[in-house]
N, C-alpha and C. Protein backbone atom coordinates (compact mmCIF):
# COMPACT_ATOMS: atom_id res chain seq x y z
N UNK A 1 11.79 28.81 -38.91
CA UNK A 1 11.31 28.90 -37.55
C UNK A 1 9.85 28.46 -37.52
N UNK A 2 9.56 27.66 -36.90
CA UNK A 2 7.93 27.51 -36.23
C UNK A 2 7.43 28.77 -35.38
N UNK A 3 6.04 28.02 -35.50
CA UNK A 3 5.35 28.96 -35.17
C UNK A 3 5.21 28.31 -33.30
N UNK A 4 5.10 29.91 -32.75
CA UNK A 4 4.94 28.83 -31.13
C UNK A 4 3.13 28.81 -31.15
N UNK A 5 3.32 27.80 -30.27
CA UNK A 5 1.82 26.95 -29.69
C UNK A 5 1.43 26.84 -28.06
N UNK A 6 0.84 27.15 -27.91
CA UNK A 6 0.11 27.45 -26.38
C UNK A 6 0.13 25.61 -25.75
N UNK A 7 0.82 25.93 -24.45
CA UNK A 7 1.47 24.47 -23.96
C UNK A 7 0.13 23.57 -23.29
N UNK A 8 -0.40 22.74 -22.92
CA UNK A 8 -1.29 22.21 -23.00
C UNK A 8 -0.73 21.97 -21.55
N UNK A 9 -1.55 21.38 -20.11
CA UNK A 9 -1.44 20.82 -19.03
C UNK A 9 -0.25 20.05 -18.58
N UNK A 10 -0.63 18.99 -19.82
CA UNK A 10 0.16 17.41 -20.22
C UNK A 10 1.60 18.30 -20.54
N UNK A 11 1.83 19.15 -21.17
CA UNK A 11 2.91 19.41 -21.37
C UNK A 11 4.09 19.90 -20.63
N UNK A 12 3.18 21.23 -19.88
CA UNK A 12 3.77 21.67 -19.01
C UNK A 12 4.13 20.43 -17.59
N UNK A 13 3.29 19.90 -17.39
CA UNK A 13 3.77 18.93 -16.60
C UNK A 13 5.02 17.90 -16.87
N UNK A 14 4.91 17.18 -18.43
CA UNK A 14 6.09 16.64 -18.26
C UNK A 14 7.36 17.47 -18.16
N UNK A 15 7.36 18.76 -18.46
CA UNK A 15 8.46 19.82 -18.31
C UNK A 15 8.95 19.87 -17.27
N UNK A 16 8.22 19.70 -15.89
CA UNK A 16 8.39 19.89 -14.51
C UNK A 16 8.94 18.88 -14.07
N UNK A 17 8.32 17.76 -14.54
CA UNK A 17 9.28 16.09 -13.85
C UNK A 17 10.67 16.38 -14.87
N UNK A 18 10.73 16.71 -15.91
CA UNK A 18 12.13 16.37 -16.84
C UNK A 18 13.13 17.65 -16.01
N UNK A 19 12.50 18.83 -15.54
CA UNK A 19 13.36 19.73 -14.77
C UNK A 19 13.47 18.84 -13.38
N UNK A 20 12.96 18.60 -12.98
CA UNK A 20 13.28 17.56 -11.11
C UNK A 20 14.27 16.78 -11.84
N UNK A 21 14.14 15.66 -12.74
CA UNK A 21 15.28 14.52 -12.65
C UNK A 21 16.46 14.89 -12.93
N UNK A 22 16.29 16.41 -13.96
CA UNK A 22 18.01 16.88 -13.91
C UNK A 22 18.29 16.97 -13.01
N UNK A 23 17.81 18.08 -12.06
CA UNK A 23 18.40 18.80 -11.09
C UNK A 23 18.56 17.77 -10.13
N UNK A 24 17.90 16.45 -10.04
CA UNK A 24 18.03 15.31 -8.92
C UNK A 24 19.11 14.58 -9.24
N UNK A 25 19.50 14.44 -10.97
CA UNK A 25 20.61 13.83 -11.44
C UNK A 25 21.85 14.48 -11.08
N UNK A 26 21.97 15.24 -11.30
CA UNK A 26 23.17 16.35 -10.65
C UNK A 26 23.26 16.65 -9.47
N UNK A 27 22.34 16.08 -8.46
CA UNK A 27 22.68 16.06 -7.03
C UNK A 27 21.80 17.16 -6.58
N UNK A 28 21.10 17.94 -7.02
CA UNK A 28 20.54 18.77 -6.38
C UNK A 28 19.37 18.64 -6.01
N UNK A 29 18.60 19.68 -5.13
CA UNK A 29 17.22 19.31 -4.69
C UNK A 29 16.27 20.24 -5.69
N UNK A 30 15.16 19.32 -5.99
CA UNK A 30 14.02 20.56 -6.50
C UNK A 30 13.28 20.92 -6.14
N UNK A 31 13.61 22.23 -5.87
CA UNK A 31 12.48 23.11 -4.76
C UNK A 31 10.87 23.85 -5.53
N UNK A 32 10.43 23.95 -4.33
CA UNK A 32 9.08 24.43 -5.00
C UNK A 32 9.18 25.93 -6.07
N UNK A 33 10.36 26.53 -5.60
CA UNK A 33 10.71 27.87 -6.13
C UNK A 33 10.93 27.11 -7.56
N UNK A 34 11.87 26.11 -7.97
CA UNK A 34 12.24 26.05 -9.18
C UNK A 34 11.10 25.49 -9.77
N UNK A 35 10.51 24.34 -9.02
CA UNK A 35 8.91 23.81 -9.66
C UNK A 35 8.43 24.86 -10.45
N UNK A 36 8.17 26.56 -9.83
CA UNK A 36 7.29 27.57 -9.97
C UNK A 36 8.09 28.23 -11.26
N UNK A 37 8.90 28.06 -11.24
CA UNK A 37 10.03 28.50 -12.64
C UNK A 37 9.83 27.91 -13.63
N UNK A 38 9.88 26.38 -13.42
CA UNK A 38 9.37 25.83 -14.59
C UNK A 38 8.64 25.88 -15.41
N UNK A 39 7.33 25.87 -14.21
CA UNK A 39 5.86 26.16 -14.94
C UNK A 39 5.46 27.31 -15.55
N UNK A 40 6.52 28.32 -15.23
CA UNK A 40 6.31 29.79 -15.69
C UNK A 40 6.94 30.01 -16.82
N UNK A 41 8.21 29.09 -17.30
CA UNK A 41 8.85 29.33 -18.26
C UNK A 41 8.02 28.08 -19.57
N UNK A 42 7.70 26.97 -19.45
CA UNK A 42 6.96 25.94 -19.55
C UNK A 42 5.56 26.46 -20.13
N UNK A 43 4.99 27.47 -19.55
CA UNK A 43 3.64 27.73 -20.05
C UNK A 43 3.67 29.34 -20.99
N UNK A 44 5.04 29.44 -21.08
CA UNK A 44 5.59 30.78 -21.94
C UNK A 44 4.97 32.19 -20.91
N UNK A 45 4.82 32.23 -19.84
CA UNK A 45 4.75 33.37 -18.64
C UNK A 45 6.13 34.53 -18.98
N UNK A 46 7.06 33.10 -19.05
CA UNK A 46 8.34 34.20 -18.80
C UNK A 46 9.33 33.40 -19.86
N UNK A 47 10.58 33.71 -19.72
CA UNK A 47 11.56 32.76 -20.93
C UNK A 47 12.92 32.35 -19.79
N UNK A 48 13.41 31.84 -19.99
CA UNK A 48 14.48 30.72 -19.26
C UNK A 48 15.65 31.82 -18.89
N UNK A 49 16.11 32.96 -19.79
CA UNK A 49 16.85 33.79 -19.36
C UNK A 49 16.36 34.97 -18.37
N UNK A 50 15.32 35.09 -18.28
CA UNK A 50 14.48 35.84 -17.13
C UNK A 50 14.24 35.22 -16.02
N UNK A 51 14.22 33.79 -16.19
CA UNK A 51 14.05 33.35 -14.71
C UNK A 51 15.90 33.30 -14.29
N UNK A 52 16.68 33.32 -15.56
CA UNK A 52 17.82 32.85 -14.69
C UNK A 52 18.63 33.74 -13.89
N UNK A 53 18.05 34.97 -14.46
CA UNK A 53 18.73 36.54 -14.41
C UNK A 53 18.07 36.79 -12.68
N UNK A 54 17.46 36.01 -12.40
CA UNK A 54 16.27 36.67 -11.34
C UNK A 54 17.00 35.67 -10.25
N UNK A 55 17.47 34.55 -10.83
CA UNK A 55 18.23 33.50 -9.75
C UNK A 55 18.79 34.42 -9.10
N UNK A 56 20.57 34.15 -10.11
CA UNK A 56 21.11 35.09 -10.42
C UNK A 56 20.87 36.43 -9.16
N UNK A 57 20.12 36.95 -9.49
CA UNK A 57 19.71 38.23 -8.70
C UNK A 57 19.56 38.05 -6.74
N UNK A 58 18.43 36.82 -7.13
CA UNK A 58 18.85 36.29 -5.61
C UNK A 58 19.68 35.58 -4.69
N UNK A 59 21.05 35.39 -6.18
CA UNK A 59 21.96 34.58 -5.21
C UNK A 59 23.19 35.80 -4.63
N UNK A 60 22.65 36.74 -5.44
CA UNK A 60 23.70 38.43 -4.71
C UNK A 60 24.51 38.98 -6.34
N UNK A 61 24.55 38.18 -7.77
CA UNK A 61 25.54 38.05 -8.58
C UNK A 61 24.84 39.31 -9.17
């Protein structure tokens, strides 16, 4: 296992365009909510199963 590393600007940003073109590739829209997910999971705030659990949460599941 590596060691983790604190994400740099540049990084977190390309994270955010590579999350838009999926979600644009698959037909969907990318909203500012998921933008804000990204960057939160992207800059290690939170982890990918916490934001998804929280979707999830707001879609009623």
């Amino acid at each position: 296992m590596t060691a983790a590393r604190k994400a740099s600007p540049h990084d977190i940003e390309e994270s955010v365009q590579f999350a838009a073109a999926g979600i644009r590739l698959a037909g969907g829209t990318f909203t500012p909510a998921d933008e804000a997910a990204t960057r939160r999971v992207a800059s290690g705030t939170t982890t990918p199963e916490k934001e998804t659990a929280a979707f999830r949460r707001e879609l009623g599941y």
